[in-house]
């Protein structure tokens, strides 16, 4: 019953840019299965009501469909593709941006023993599970508030807190709980991820980034791999190629210059790695990008 009402609400409130009147809440409606696209995951909860999607993070592949949720606790480069979406039955999804401060506040308010024990080491940044009925019920009640503007400002924050609590105490709660723990392995890896994203064009030594993150080199490498399914150098390459693709969409005739801007001194290496990632050389892919009508990026539906 939750899924039926969820589909109705999502179809009614879907807009091309996925935004809604509730801050941090996204609604998607996608009516075609496009080729796989590289994007950033964001830190989100995504619930599918109709359709299905496949997501790749490094060598890990996640598939989720109706009645399932995916949670991402670090903003990572992922490759996503809708595997079930057409005009007759479009993919319909709900998204909620996850805020570390909101998770931390709930953890502070929880009593001893209210949350499951967090295991050693860093959990994967992305996890998929069947959505418990209580979580689906809260998502439906939040979306109902889109039709109730008088109640929205007061009740929406309360229902968002309930959704967070359902996640924190869910099967994938370890991934969410570490968002709110300032000294967790995930927080250390997230610090490194932010630094690499902001300095992606610069060469770096893993030992230096580990030190900046407050971890030994061996612990940093192990936890970074566990969270992102990539080594730090592989992660940097993904960010470089993604940024190059964005630049080529507006500077299609300057392939060499774009490669240099994102950190490639060797044009042949740039072209080779770009083609391996996107299936076409930079100039050809740039032309394709100009003609394509692209949906918003991210994990959703």
Coordinates of C-alpha atoms in Angstrom, one line a residue:
X1 CA 0.0 0.0 0.0
X2 CA 2.9 2.4 0.8
X3 CA 4.4 1.8 -2.7
X4 CA 1.2 2.6 -4.5
X5 CA 0.7 5.9 -2.7
X6 CA 4.4 6.7 -3.1
X7 CA 4.2 6.2 -6.9
X8 CA 1.1 8.5 -7.0
X9 CA 2.8 11.3 -5.0
X10 CA 6.1 11.1 -7.0
X11 CA 4.3 11.2 -10.3
X12 CA 2.3 14.2 -9.3
X13 CA 5.2 16.2 -7.9
X14 CA 8.0 15.4 -10.3
X15 CA 9.7 18.4 -12.1
X16 CA 12.5 18.4 -14.7
X17 CA 15.0 19.7 -12.1
X18 CA 13.9 17.2 -9.4
X19 CA 13.5 19.9 -6.8
X20 CA 10.5 20.2 -4.4
X21 CA 9.1 22.8 -2.0
X22 CA 10.8 20.9 0.9
X23 CA 14.5 21.6 1.3
X24 CA 16.7 18.6 0.6
X25 CA 13.9 16.5 -0.9
X26 CA 14.1 15.4 -4.5
X27 CA 11.6 13.7 -6.7
X28 CA 12.5 12.1 -10.0
X29 CA 10.6 10.8 -13.0
X30 CA 12.7 9.3 -15.9
X31 CA 11.1 7.8 -18.9
X32 CA 14.0 6.2 -20.8
X33 CA 17.0 4.0 -20.2
X34 CA 20.0 5.9 -21.4
X35 CA 23.6 4.6 -21.6
X36 CA 25.6 4.6 -18.4
X37 CA 26.6 8.1 -17.2
X38 CA 29.3 9.2 -14.8
X39 CA 28.2 11.5 -12.0
X40 CA 28.8 12.4 -8.4
X41 CA 26.7 10.4 -5.9
X42 CA 26.1 13.1 -3.3
X43 CA 25.3 12.1 0.3
X44 CA 21.7 11.0 -0.1
X45 CA 19.0 8.5 0.6
X46 CA 17.3 7.3 -2.6
X47 CA 14.1 5.2 -2.6
X48 CA 12.7 3.7 -5.8
X49 CA 8.9 3.3 -6.2
X50 CA 8.9 2.2 -9.8
X51 CA 11.6 1.2 -12.3
X52 CA 15.2 0.1 -11.5
X53 CA 18.7 1.4 -11.6
X54 CA 22.2 0.0 -11.7
X55 CA 25.1 1.9 -10.1
X56 CA 28.8 1.1 -10.3
X57 CA 31.4 2.4 -7.7
X58 CA 34.8 1.1 -8.6
X59 CA 34.5 -2.6 -9.0
X60 CA 31.2 -2.8 -7.0
X61 CA 27.8 -2.9 -8.7
X62 CA 24.6 -2.0 -6.9
X63 CA 21.1 -2.7 -8.3
X64 CA 18.0 -1.4 -6.7
X65 CA 14.3 -1.4 -7.6
X66 CA 10.8 -0.9 -6.2
X67 CA 10.6 -0.9 -2.5
X68 CA 14.4 -0.7 -2.0
X69 CA 16.6 2.1 -0.8
X70 CA 20.2 3.1 -1.5
X71 CA 22.2 5.3 0.9
X72 CA 25.4 7.1 0.0
X73 CA 27.5 8.6 2.8
X74 CA 30.3 10.1 0.8
X75 CA 30.1 12.2 -2.4
X76 CA 31.8 9.8 -4.9
X77 CA 32.2 9.4 -8.7
X78 CA 29.7 6.7 -9.8
X79 CA 28.4 5.3 -13.1
X80 CA 24.6 5.0 -13.2
X81 CA 22.1 3.6 -15.7
X82 CA 18.3 3.2 -15.5
X83 CA 17.6 -0.4 -16.4
X84 CA 13.8 -0.1 -16.3
X85 CA 12.3 3.2 -17.5
X86 CA 10.0 4.0 -20.4
X87 CA 7.2 6.4 -21.2
X88 CA 4.5 3.9 -20.2
X89 CA 6.2 3.1 -16.8
X90 CA 8.7 5.7 -15.9
X91 CA 11.2 5.3 -13.1
X92 CA 9.9 7.1 -10.1
X93 CA 12.1 7.9 -7.1
X94 CA 12.5 9.9 -3.8
X95 CA 15.7 11.4 -2.6
X96 CA 16.7 13.1 0.7
X97 CA 20.0 14.9 1.2
X98 CA 21.9 13.5 4.2
X99 CA 23.4 16.2 6.6
X100 CA 26.1 15.0 9.0
X101 CA 25.1 17.5 11.6
X102 CA 21.5 16.2 11.7
X103 CA 22.9 12.6 12.1
X104 CA 25.2 13.8 14.9
X105 CA 22.3 15.5 16.7
X106 CA 20.2 12.3 16.6
X107 CA 23.1 10.2 17.9
X108 CA 23.6 12.6 20.8
X109 CA 19.9 12.3 21.7
X110 CA 19.7 8.6 21.5
X111 CA 19.9 6.6 24.7
X112 CA 22.5 3.9 25.5
X113 CA 21.8 0.8 23.5
X114 CA 19.3 2.6 21.2
X115 CA 21.5 2.2 18.2
X116 CA 23.3 -1.1 17.1
X117 CA 27.0 -1.4 17.7
X118 CA 29.1 -0.1 14.9
X119 CA 31.7 -2.6 13.7
X120 CA 35.4 -2.0 13.3
X121 CA 36.7 -0.3 10.2
X122 CA 35.0 1.9 7.7
X123 CA 31.8 0.7 6.0
X124 CA 31.2 1.0 2.3
X125 CA 30.1 4.5 1.3
X126 CA 27.1 3.0 -0.6
X127 CA 24.7 0.3 0.5
X128 CA 21.4 -1.1 -0.7
X129 CA 18.6 -2.7 1.3
X130 CA 14.8 -3.4 1.2
X131 CA 13.0 -0.4 2.7
X132 CA 11.3 -1.3 6.0
X133 CA 7.6 -0.4 6.1
X134 CA 8.2 2.3 8.8
X135 CA 10.7 4.0 6.5
X136 CA 8.3 3.9 3.5
X137 CA 5.5 5.2 5.7
X138 CA 7.6 8.2 6.8
X139 CA 8.7 9.0 3.2
X140 CA 5.0 8.9 2.1
X141 CA 4.0 11.3 5.0
X142 CA 6.8 13.7 4.0
X143 CA 5.7 13.8 0.4
X144 CA 2.0 14.3 1.5
X145 CA 3.2 17.6 2.9
X146 CA 3.9 18.9 -0.6
X147 CA 0.1 19.1 -0.9
X148 CA -0.2 20.8 2.6
X149 CA 1.7 24.1 2.5
X150 CA 0.2 25.3 5.8
X151 CA 1.7 22.3 7.7
X152 CA 4.9 21.9 5.7
X153 CA 7.2 24.3 7.6
X154 CA 6.4 22.8 11.0
X155 CA 6.0 19.1 10.2
X156 CA 8.6 18.5 7.4
X157 CA 11.6 18.9 9.7
X158 CA 10.1 16.5 12.1
X159 CA 9.4 13.8 9.5
X160 CA 12.9 14.2 8.0
X161 CA 14.3 13.5 11.5
X162 CA 12.1 10.4 11.7
X163 CA 13.4 9.2 8.3
X164 CA 17.0 9.8 9.5
X165 CA 16.3 7.8 12.6
X166 CA 14.8 4.9 10.6
X167 CA 18.0 4.9 8.6
X168 CA 20.3 5.1 11.6
X169 CA 18.6 2.0 13.2
X170 CA 18.2 0.1 9.8
X171 CA 20.2 -2.7 8.4
X172 CA 22.5 -0.1 6.8
X173 CA 22.7 2.1 9.8
X174 CA 26.5 1.8 10.2
X175 CA 27.0 3.7 6.9
X176 CA 24.7 6.5 8.1
X177 CA 25.8 6.6 11.7
X178 CA 29.4 7.2 10.7
X179 CA 28.3 10.4 9.0
X180 CA 27.7 11.9 12.4
X181 CA 30.8 10.6 14.2
X182 CA 33.5 13.2 14.0
X183 CA 36.4 10.7 14.6
X184 CA 35.0 7.8 12.6
X185 CA 37.0 6.1 9.8
X186 CA 34.5 7.4 7.4
X187 CA 35.0 11.0 8.5
X188 CA 38.8 10.7 7.9
X189 CA 38.2 9.2 4.5
X190 CA 35.7 12.0 3.7
X191 CA 38.3 14.6 4.6
X192 CA 40.7 13.0 2.0
X193 CA 38.0 12.8 -0.6
X194 CA 37.2 16.5 -0.3
X195 CA 40.9 17.4 -0.5
X196 CA 41.4 15.2 -3.7
X197 CA 38.3 16.7 -5.3
X198 CA 39.5 20.2 -4.6
X199 CA 43.1 19.5 -5.7
X200 CA 42.4 16.9 -8.4
X201 CA 44.9 18.5 -10.9
X202 CA 47.8 18.2 -8.6
X203 CA 50.0 15.1 -8.1
X204 CA 50.1 13.9 -4.5
X205 CA 51.7 11.3 -2.3
X206 CA 49.3 8.9 -0.5
X207 CA 51.4 9.3 2.6
X208 CA 50.9 13.0 2.7
X209 CA 47.1 12.7 2.2
X210 CA 47.0 10.0 4.9
X211 CA 48.8 12.3 7.3
X212 CA 46.4 15.2 6.6
X213 CA 43.5 12.8 7.2
X214 CA 44.9 11.8 10.6
X215 CA 45.6 8.2 9.7
X216 CA 48.7 6.0 9.1
X217 CA 49.4 5.3 5.5
X218 CA 48.4 1.6 5.7
X219 CA 45.2 2.3 7.7
X220 CA 44.3 5.2 5.3
X221 CA 44.8 3.1 2.2
X222 CA 42.7 0.2 3.7
X223 CA 39.9 2.4 4.8
X224 CA 39.8 4.5 1.6
X225 CA 39.5 1.3 -0.5
X226 CA 36.7 0.0 1.8
X227 CA 34.7 3.2 1.5
X228 CA 35.2 4.1 -2.1
X229 CA 36.1 0.8 -3.8
X230 CA 39.1 2.6 -5.4
X231 CA 42.6 3.5 -4.5
X232 CA 43.3 7.2 -3.9
X233 CA 45.1 7.5 -7.3
X234 CA 42.2 5.8 -9.1
X235 CA 39.8 8.1 -7.3
X236 CA 41.8 11.1 -8.5
X237 CA 41.7 9.8 -12.1
X238 CA 37.9 9.5 -12.0
X239 CA 37.5 13.0 -10.8
X240 CA 40.0 14.3 -13.5
X241 CA 38.1 12.6 -16.3
X242 CA 34.7 13.7 -15.0
X243 CA 35.9 17.3 -14.8
X244 CA 37.4 17.0 -18.3
X245 CA 34.1 15.9 -19.6
X246 CA 32.3 18.9 -18.1
X247 CA 34.9 21.3 -19.6
X248 CA 34.7 19.7 -23.0
X249 CA 31.0 20.3 -23.1
X250 CA 31.8 24.1 -23.2
X251 CA 35.3 23.9 -24.8
X252 CA 34.9 21.1 -27.4
X253 CA 37.8 22.4 -29.6
X254 CA 40.5 22.5 -27.0
X255 CA 41.1 18.8 -26.1
X256 CA 44.8 19.4 -25.3
X257 CA 44.1 22.4 -23.1
X258 CA 41.3 20.6 -21.2
X259 CA 43.6 17.7 -20.6
X260 CA 46.3 20.0 -19.2
X261 CA 43.8 21.8 -17.0
X262 CA 42.7 18.6 -15.3
X263 CA 46.3 17.4 -14.7
X264 CA 47.4 15.4 -17.8
X265 CA 50.8 16.5 -19.2
X266 CA 50.6 13.8 -21.9
X267 CA 47.8 14.3 -24.5
X268 CA 48.0 10.7 -25.6
X269 CA 47.5 9.4 -22.1
X270 CA 44.6 11.8 -21.6
X271 CA 42.9 10.6 -24.8
X272 CA 43.5 6.9 -24.0
X273 CA 42.1 7.1 -20.5
X274 CA 39.2 9.3 -21.5
X275 CA 38.2 6.8 -24.2
X276 CA 38.5 3.9 -21.8
X277 CA 36.2 5.7 -19.4
X278 CA 33.5 7.1 -21.7
X279 CA 33.7 4.9 -24.8
X280 CA 34.8 7.6 -27.3
X281 CA 37.7 9.9 -27.8
X282 CA 37.4 13.4 -26.2
X283 CA 36.6 15.3 -29.4
X284 CA 33.9 12.8 -30.5
X285 CA 32.4 12.6 -27.0
X286 CA 32.3 16.4 -26.8
X287 CA 30.2 16.6 -30.0
X288 CA 27.8 14.0 -28.6
X289 CA 27.5 15.9 -25.3
X290 CA 26.5 19.1 -27.2
X291 CA 23.6 17.3 -28.9
X292 CA 22.4 15.3 -25.8
X293 CA 19.6 16.4 -23.5
X294 CA 21.0 15.4 -20.1
X295 CA 19.0 14.6 -16.9
X296 CA 20.2 15.8 -13.5
X297 CA 23.1 13.9 -12.2
X298 CA 23.2 11.8 -9.0
X299 CA 21.9 8.6 -7.5
X300 CA 18.2 9.0 -8.0
X301 CA 15.7 7.7 -8.8

